[in-house]
Amino acid sequence: MLFSRGNKILLKTILILLVGSSSTIASTDDNDVIYPKAQQVGGQPSVMIDSETQVASGLKTILVSLVQHQAEFEGVGKVISIQPLLALRERYLVAQAELNGTKARLKQAGQNLKRQQELFRYGIAAKRSLQEQEVLGSTDQALVEANQIRLLSVANETRLLWGKELAEWALSDKAGKLKELLSGQQQLLQITLPANKQLPSQLDTLFVEPTGQRSKATPATLISRSTQVDNTMQGESYFFKVNGEGLSVGMKITVWIPEPTLGQSGVIVPESALIWYMDQVYVYIKVAKDTFSRRLIKEFSLVRDGYFVKDDITAGEEVVTTGGQMLLSEELRGQIPDED
């Protein structure tokens, strides 16, 4: 195609304008979007976020301090009814009342026998009357002995089924320690340990929760070792009592029992501090005013107030508790090459 000299000049002008406009657009795009660059701080992937952005995004941190933590293992338990225990108490009280009645009759029979003996000695009463009174005394004595055996049998049955401590609660005259269980303020738990575990000596408190949430667990107090066995478990079994709010008979519960070992030193971080990425767990540590370093957490355990970390975080470090996911997003975006 042939162009006149004037047309060539016009075409050159249009091309110059187009190139200038394209350069301006590219410059504007580069200035509007600024991607943070991934860095390495102490061998850890890090990201820089200025103070204003930290405030605007609601980023929060805590300064962790050294704590002593007792390792735990899990057991299972259930809320059990005390109705069978109350039934034994009723049988015991009835047997005790009958024993007291026969003792009173035996005492009266003894007094009558003594009087008949005196009368017979002075010839006032016949020998037959004396013999009849002796038979009545022997009968009352036999009834006393029978009721004593019955009372002992109920007491032994209670101890065999419920252990010494609960048996004493049930078989006492006033049964004051049963009042909290009767009123529902406390519930009775049967807790079974794994087959290879034992309850630490001197332990009188552990933590239980029906939904398996350690952070919501409440303390339960040891009563005694249980003589009853959970058919689904083979471990040692114990009776505990716990605040009855929200618990019903038959409810299954999760139990956390301290390991019989020395405590460990470490730090506790809230659940919100943990960031899951590529099937691993990380936290962000604030290493400078505007720099946050991502750190792998290799070992952690669930505790009442969050997670216990033994080795991967040092006391005195500042851990991000809110905004960790945002930091991860910014870090990953900063790894995108400029040409992409």
Short mmCIF file of C-alpha atoms in Angstrom, two decimals:
data_model
loop_
_atom_site.label_atom_id
_atom_site.label_comp_id
_atom_site.label_asym_id
_atom_site.label_seq_id
_atom_site.Cartn_x
_atom_site.Cartn_y
_atom_site.Cartn_z
CA MET A 1 0.00 0.00 0.00
CA LEU A 2 1.31 3.49 -0.90
CA PHE A 3 0.98 6.48 1.47
CA SER A 4 1.45 10.13 0.66
CA ARG A 5 4.00 12.12 2.62
CA GLY A 6 1.21 13.73 4.66
CA ASN A 7 -0.37 10.39 5.51
CA LYS A 8 2.99 9.00 6.70
CA ILE A 9 3.44 11.93 9.08
CA LEU A 10 -0.10 11.39 10.48
CA LEU A 11 0.53 7.65 10.99
CA LYS A 12 3.78 8.31 12.87
CA THR A 13 1.97 10.76 15.17
CA ILE A 14 -0.76 8.23 16.00
CA LEU A 15 1.82 5.51 16.82
CA ILE A 16 3.73 7.86 19.15
CA LEU A 17 0.52 8.71 21.02
CA LEU A 18 -0.45 5.04 21.38
CA VAL A 19 2.96 4.06 22.77
CA GLY A 20 2.90 6.93 25.26
CA SER A 21 -0.60 6.02 26.42
CA SER A 22 0.39 2.35 26.92
CA SER A 23 3.42 3.38 28.98
CA THR A 24 1.25 5.60 31.17
CA ILE A 25 -1.24 2.78 31.85
CA ALA A 26 1.52 0.32 32.70
CA SER A 27 3.09 2.86 35.05
CA THR A 28 -0.25 3.52 36.75
CA ASP A 29 -0.92 -0.22 37.27
CA ASP A 30 2.52 -0.79 38.76
CA ASN A 31 2.08 2.11 41.21
CA ASP A 32 -1.45 1.10 42.36
CA VAL A 33 -0.66 -2.56 43.21
CA ILE A 34 2.26 -3.14 45.59
CA TYR A 35 2.92 -6.74 46.49
CA PRO A 36 4.87 -7.47 49.70
CA LYS A 37 7.89 -9.62 49.01
CA ALA A 38 8.55 -12.90 50.83
CA GLN A 39 11.66 -12.74 52.95
CA GLN A 40 13.75 -15.02 55.13
CA VAL A 41 14.38 -13.92 58.73
CA GLY A 42 16.56 -16.29 60.71
CA GLY A 43 15.87 -19.00 58.15
CA GLN A 44 12.10 -18.60 58.55
CA PRO A 45 9.66 -17.29 55.89
CA SER A 46 8.52 -13.81 56.87
CA VAL A 47 6.35 -10.95 55.70
CA MET A 48 6.51 -7.20 56.34
CA ILE A 49 3.33 -5.29 57.25
CA ASP A 50 3.45 -1.63 58.23
CA SER A 51 1.95 -0.45 61.53
CA GLU A 52 -1.06 1.25 59.94
CA THR A 53 -2.04 -1.92 58.11
CA GLN A 54 -1.63 -3.94 61.30
CA VAL A 55 -4.10 -1.69 63.10
CA ALA A 56 -6.53 -1.53 60.18
CA SER A 57 -6.61 -5.33 59.80
CA GLY A 58 -7.15 -5.94 63.53
CA LEU A 59 -3.92 -7.88 63.95
CA LYS A 60 -3.28 -8.81 67.60
CA THR A 61 -0.41 -10.44 69.46
CA ILE A 62 0.35 -11.74 72.95
CA LEU A 63 3.61 -11.98 74.84
CA VAL A 64 3.92 -15.62 75.93
CA SER A 65 5.45 -16.55 79.26
CA LEU A 66 6.93 -19.76 80.66
CA VAL A 67 4.49 -22.20 82.27
CA GLN A 68 4.68 -25.65 83.82
CA HIS A 69 2.40 -28.14 82.13
CA GLN A 70 1.41 -31.61 83.25
CA ALA A 71 0.94 -33.97 80.32
CA GLU A 72 -2.46 -35.68 80.15
CA PHE A 73 -4.08 -38.73 78.66
CA GLU A 74 -7.74 -39.32 77.88
CA GLY A 75 -10.16 -41.70 79.50
CA VAL A 76 -13.89 -42.27 79.24
CA GLY A 77 -16.68 -42.12 81.74
CA LYS A 78 -20.42 -42.02 82.19
CA VAL A 79 -22.93 -40.48 84.54
CA ILE A 80 -24.47 -43.26 86.61
CA SER A 81 -27.63 -43.45 88.68
CA ILE A 82 -27.45 -43.70 92.46
CA GLN A 83 -30.85 -45.41 92.62
CA PRO A 84 -29.32 -48.89 93.22
CA LEU A 85 -27.24 -47.39 96.04
CA LEU A 86 -30.36 -45.83 97.55
CA ALA A 87 -32.16 -49.16 97.31
CA LEU A 88 -29.39 -50.79 99.34
CA ARG A 89 -29.60 -47.95 101.86
CA GLU A 90 -33.33 -48.58 102.23
CA ARG A 91 -32.77 -52.30 102.79
CA TYR A 92 -30.09 -51.53 105.34
CA LEU A 93 -32.26 -49.10 107.27
CA VAL A 94 -35.18 -51.57 107.31
CA ALA A 95 -32.88 -54.35 108.56
CA GLN A 96 -31.47 -52.00 111.17
CA ALA A 97 -34.96 -51.07 112.38
CA GLU A 98 -35.97 -54.72 112.63
CA LEU A 99 -32.79 -55.51 114.52
CA ASN A 100 -33.48 -52.71 116.97
CA GLY A 101 -37.02 -54.05 117.46
CA THR A 102 -35.87 -57.60 118.18
CA LYS A 103 -33.21 -56.32 120.56
CA ALA A 104 -35.88 -54.43 122.48
CA ARG A 105 -38.07 -57.54 122.66
CA LEU A 106 -35.10 -59.63 123.77
CA LYS A 107 -34.37 -57.16 126.52
CA GLN A 108 -38.00 -57.27 127.67
CA ALA A 109 -37.96 -61.08 127.48
CA GLY A 110 -34.88 -61.16 129.69
CA GLN A 111 -36.58 -59.00 132.31
CA ASN A 112 -39.70 -61.21 132.17
CA LEU A 113 -37.58 -64.34 132.53
CA LYS A 114 -35.83 -62.92 135.58
CA ARG A 115 -39.18 -62.11 137.18
CA GLN A 116 -40.54 -65.60 136.42
CA GLN A 117 -37.46 -67.15 137.98
CA GLU A 118 -38.02 -65.16 141.17
CA LEU A 119 -41.69 -66.13 141.28
CA PHE A 120 -40.87 -69.78 140.67
CA ARG A 121 -38.27 -69.70 143.44
CA TYR A 122 -40.89 -68.60 145.94
CA GLY A 123 -43.48 -71.03 144.60
CA ILE A 124 -45.73 -68.34 143.22
CA ALA A 125 -45.37 -69.25 139.52
CA ALA A 126 -45.56 -72.67 137.93
CA LYS A 127 -42.56 -74.28 136.27
CA ARG A 128 -44.45 -74.35 132.97
CA SER A 129 -44.71 -70.56 132.98
CA LEU A 130 -40.98 -70.34 133.56
CA GLN A 131 -40.29 -72.69 130.66
CA GLU A 132 -42.57 -70.75 128.32
CA GLN A 133 -40.72 -67.54 129.18
CA GLU A 134 -37.38 -69.23 128.51
CA VAL A 135 -38.64 -70.33 125.05
CA LEU A 136 -39.76 -66.79 124.27
CA GLY A 137 -36.33 -65.48 125.28
CA SER A 138 -34.57 -68.01 123.06
CA THR A 139 -36.82 -67.11 120.12
CA ASP A 140 -36.09 -63.40 120.53
CA GLN A 141 -32.38 -64.16 120.75
CA ALA A 142 -32.55 -66.09 117.48
CA LEU A 143 -34.40 -63.20 115.81
CA VAL A 144 -31.74 -60.77 116.97
CA GLU A 145 -28.98 -62.93 115.54
CA ALA A 146 -30.86 -63.37 112.24
CA ASN A 147 -31.37 -59.62 111.89
CA GLN A 148 -27.73 -58.99 112.69
CA ILE A 149 -26.72 -61.34 109.87
CA ARG A 150 -29.19 -59.67 107.52
CA LEU A 151 -27.86 -56.21 108.38
CA LEU A 152 -24.27 -57.35 107.89
CA SER A 153 -25.19 -58.95 104.56
CA VAL A 154 -26.67 -55.71 103.21
CA ALA A 155 -23.63 -53.75 104.41
CA ASN A 156 -21.22 -56.20 102.75
CA GLU A 157 -23.21 -56.15 99.51
CA THR A 158 -23.06 -52.35 99.48
CA ARG A 159 -19.31 -52.32 100.02
CA LEU A 160 -18.73 -54.95 97.32
CA LEU A 161 -20.79 -53.07 94.72
CA TRP A 162 -19.93 -49.47 95.57
CA GLY A 163 -16.69 -49.48 97.53
CA LYS A 164 -15.96 -48.49 101.10
CA GLU A 165 -16.42 -44.72 100.72
CA LEU A 166 -19.82 -44.71 99.00
CA ALA A 167 -20.99 -47.52 101.29
CA GLU A 168 -20.22 -45.36 104.32
CA TRP A 169 -22.13 -42.47 102.74
CA ALA A 170 -25.17 -44.67 102.14
CA LEU A 171 -25.17 -46.67 105.38
CA SER A 172 -24.74 -43.80 107.82
CA ASP A 173 -27.80 -42.64 109.75
CA LYS A 174 -28.01 -39.18 108.22
CA ALA A 175 -26.26 -39.76 104.85
CA GLY A 176 -25.31 -36.09 104.66
CA LYS A 177 -22.76 -36.64 101.90
CA LEU A 178 -25.48 -38.06 99.63
CA LYS A 179 -27.54 -34.87 99.77
CA GLU A 180 -25.71 -33.20 96.86
CA LEU A 181 -26.21 -36.30 94.70
CA LEU A 182 -29.86 -36.58 95.71
CA SER A 183 -30.54 -32.91 94.93
CA GLY A 184 -28.83 -33.07 91.53
CA GLN A 185 -26.21 -30.47 92.49
CA GLN A 186 -23.62 -33.21 91.97
CA GLN A 187 -23.61 -36.19 89.63
CA LEU A 188 -21.88 -39.51 90.21
CA LEU A 189 -19.39 -40.56 87.54
CA GLN A 190 -17.82 -43.91 86.81
CA ILE A 191 -14.53 -43.24 85.02
CA THR A 192 -12.51 -45.96 83.32
CA LEU A 193 -8.86 -45.59 82.36
CA PRO A 194 -7.19 -47.13 79.30
CA ALA A 195 -5.92 -50.64 79.96
CA ASN A 196 -2.27 -49.60 80.19
CA LYS A 197 -2.82 -46.51 82.37
CA GLN A 198 -3.07 -45.89 86.09
CA LEU A 199 -4.41 -43.06 88.19
CA PRO A 200 -1.46 -41.10 89.66
CA SER A 201 -1.05 -41.48 93.40
CA GLN A 202 -2.31 -38.56 95.49
CA LEU A 203 -4.53 -37.38 92.61
CA ASP A 204 -7.94 -36.21 93.78
CA THR A 205 -9.09 -34.05 90.85
CA LEU A 206 -9.31 -34.48 87.09
CA PHE A 207 -11.25 -32.76 84.30
CA VAL A 208 -14.32 -33.98 82.41
CA GLU A 209 -16.54 -32.70 79.60
CA PRO A 210 -19.42 -34.41 77.75
CA THR A 211 -18.67 -32.96 74.29
CA GLY A 212 -14.92 -33.63 74.32
CA GLN A 213 -13.91 -29.94 74.41
CA ARG A 214 -10.92 -29.60 76.72
CA SER A 215 -11.34 -25.84 77.02
CA LYS A 216 -14.79 -26.34 78.60
CA ALA A 217 -13.81 -29.15 80.97
CA THR A 218 -14.82 -28.93 84.62
CA PRO A 219 -13.10 -30.51 87.65
CA ALA A 220 -14.34 -33.80 89.10
CA THR A 221 -13.42 -34.98 92.60
CA LEU A 222 -12.31 -38.51 93.40
CA ILE A 223 -14.53 -40.54 95.74
CA SER A 224 -13.00 -44.02 95.62
CA ARG A 225 -11.95 -46.85 93.38
CA SER A 226 -14.88 -48.63 91.78
CA THR A 227 -15.50 -52.33 92.16
CA GLN A 228 -17.80 -52.22 89.12
CA VAL A 229 -16.41 -52.84 85.64
CA ASP A 230 -17.35 -51.20 82.35
CA ASN A 231 -17.88 -54.13 79.97
CA THR A 232 -16.49 -52.13 77.03
CA MET A 233 -13.21 -51.30 78.78
CA GLN A 234 -10.58 -53.28 80.63
CA GLY A 235 -8.86 -50.53 82.61
CA GLU A 236 -9.14 -49.47 86.23
CA SER A 237 -12.42 -47.84 87.21
CA TYR A 238 -13.12 -45.08 89.74
CA PHE A 239 -16.03 -43.13 91.19
CA PHE A 240 -15.91 -39.33 90.95
CA LYS A 241 -18.41 -36.59 91.65
CA VAL A 242 -18.85 -33.48 89.52
CA ASN A 243 -21.08 -30.42 89.27
CA GLY A 244 -24.36 -31.75 87.94
CA GLU A 245 -25.25 -28.82 85.68
CA GLY A 246 -25.88 -30.00 82.12
CA LEU A 247 -25.33 -33.68 82.95
CA SER A 248 -27.88 -36.49 82.92
CA VAL A 249 -27.75 -40.14 83.93
CA GLY A 250 -26.35 -42.29 81.14
CA MET A 251 -24.43 -39.46 79.47
CA LYS A 252 -20.96 -40.32 78.15
CA ILE A 253 -18.09 -37.99 79.00
CA THR A 254 -14.46 -37.47 78.04
CA VAL A 255 -11.90 -37.42 80.85
CA TRP A 256 -8.43 -35.86 80.98
CA ILE A 257 -6.06 -37.45 83.50
CA PRO A 258 -2.58 -36.11 84.36
CA GLU A 259 0.28 -38.38 83.44
CA PRO A 260 2.20 -39.68 86.48
CA THR A 261 5.34 -37.86 85.35
CA LEU A 262 7.05 -34.56 86.09
CA GLY A 263 5.63 -31.41 84.50
CA GLN A 264 7.11 -29.89 81.35
CA SER A 265 8.19 -26.30 80.71
CA GLY A 266 6.81 -24.43 77.71
CA VAL A 267 4.26 -21.83 76.65
CA ILE A 268 0.51 -21.83 76.05
CA VAL A 269 -0.99 -20.15 72.98
CA PRO A 270 -4.69 -19.75 72.14
CA GLU A 271 -6.24 -21.87 69.42
CA SER A 272 -6.57 -18.82 67.16
CA ALA A 273 -2.76 -18.54 66.97
CA LEU A 274 -2.38 -21.83 65.07
CA ILE A 275 -2.37 -21.65 61.26
CA TRP A 276 -2.85 -24.81 59.20
CA TYR A 277 -0.97 -24.83 55.88
CA MET A 278 0.06 -27.80 53.72
CA ASP A 279 -0.99 -30.24 56.48
CA GLN A 280 1.34 -28.61 58.97
CA VAL A 281 0.80 -26.18 61.85
CA TYR A 282 2.47 -22.77 62.08
CA VAL A 283 2.36 -19.61 64.16
CA TYR A 284 3.52 -16.11 63.28
CA ILE A 285 6.08 -14.49 65.57
CA LYS A 286 6.52 -10.73 65.60
CA VAL A 287 10.30 -10.36 65.22
CA ALA A 288 10.38 -6.61 64.54
CA LYS A 289 8.04 -3.64 64.47
CA ASP A 290 6.73 -4.50 61.02
CA THR A 291 8.08 -8.02 60.42
CA PHE A 292 6.37 -11.31 61.16
CA SER A 293 8.08 -14.68 60.83
CA ARG A 294 6.20 -17.92 60.18
CA ARG A 295 7.36 -20.79 62.38
CA LEU A 296 6.58 -24.50 62.16
CA ILE A 297 5.13 -26.07 65.31
CA LYS A 298 6.22 -29.69 65.36
CA GLU A 299 4.66 -30.76 68.67
CA PHE A 300 1.73 -29.34 70.62
CA SER A 301 -0.97 -30.66 72.94
CA LEU A 302 -4.46 -29.52 73.80
CA VAL A 303 -4.86 -27.93 77.24
CA ARG A 304 -7.63 -26.07 79.04
CA ASP A 305 -6.60 -22.58 77.85
CA GLY A 306 -5.42 -23.43 74.34
CA TYR A 307 -2.40 -25.42 73.19
CA PHE A 308 0.80 -26.20 75.04
CA VAL A 309 3.99 -25.85 72.98
CA LYS A 310 7.10 -27.26 74.59
CA ASP A 311 10.05 -26.44 72.30
CA ASP A 312 9.06 -24.41 69.24
CA ILE A 313 8.22 -21.10 70.94
CA THR A 314 10.37 -19.35 73.50
CA ALA A 315 8.98 -17.50 76.52
CA GLY A 316 9.04 -13.75 75.88
CA GLU A 317 8.26 -14.00 72.16
CA GLU A 318 5.30 -12.14 70.68
CA VAL A 319 2.85 -14.51 69.02
CA VAL A 320 0.11 -13.41 66.62
CA THR A 321 -3.31 -14.45 67.93
CA THR A 322 -5.56 -12.62 65.47
CA GLY A 323 -4.66 -12.04 61.84
CA GLY A 324 -2.37 -14.99 61.23
CA GLN A 325 -4.35 -16.12 58.18
CA MET A 326 -4.06 -12.62 56.71
CA LEU A 327 -0.29 -12.70 57.21
CA LEU A 328 -0.09 -16.05 55.45
CA SER A 329 -2.07 -14.68 52.51
CA GLU A 330 0.21 -11.65 52.26
CA GLU A 331 3.30 -13.83 52.51
CA LEU A 332 2.14 -16.16 49.74
CA ARG A 333 1.12 -13.25 47.53
CA GLY A 334 4.56 -11.72 48.06
CA GLN A 335 6.14 -14.85 46.63
CA ILE A 336 4.55 -14.23 43.22
CA PRO A 337 7.31 -13.16 40.71
CA ASP A 338 7.05 -9.67 39.21
CA GLU A 339 6.45 -10.99 35.70
CA ASP A 340 3.39 -12.94 36.97
#
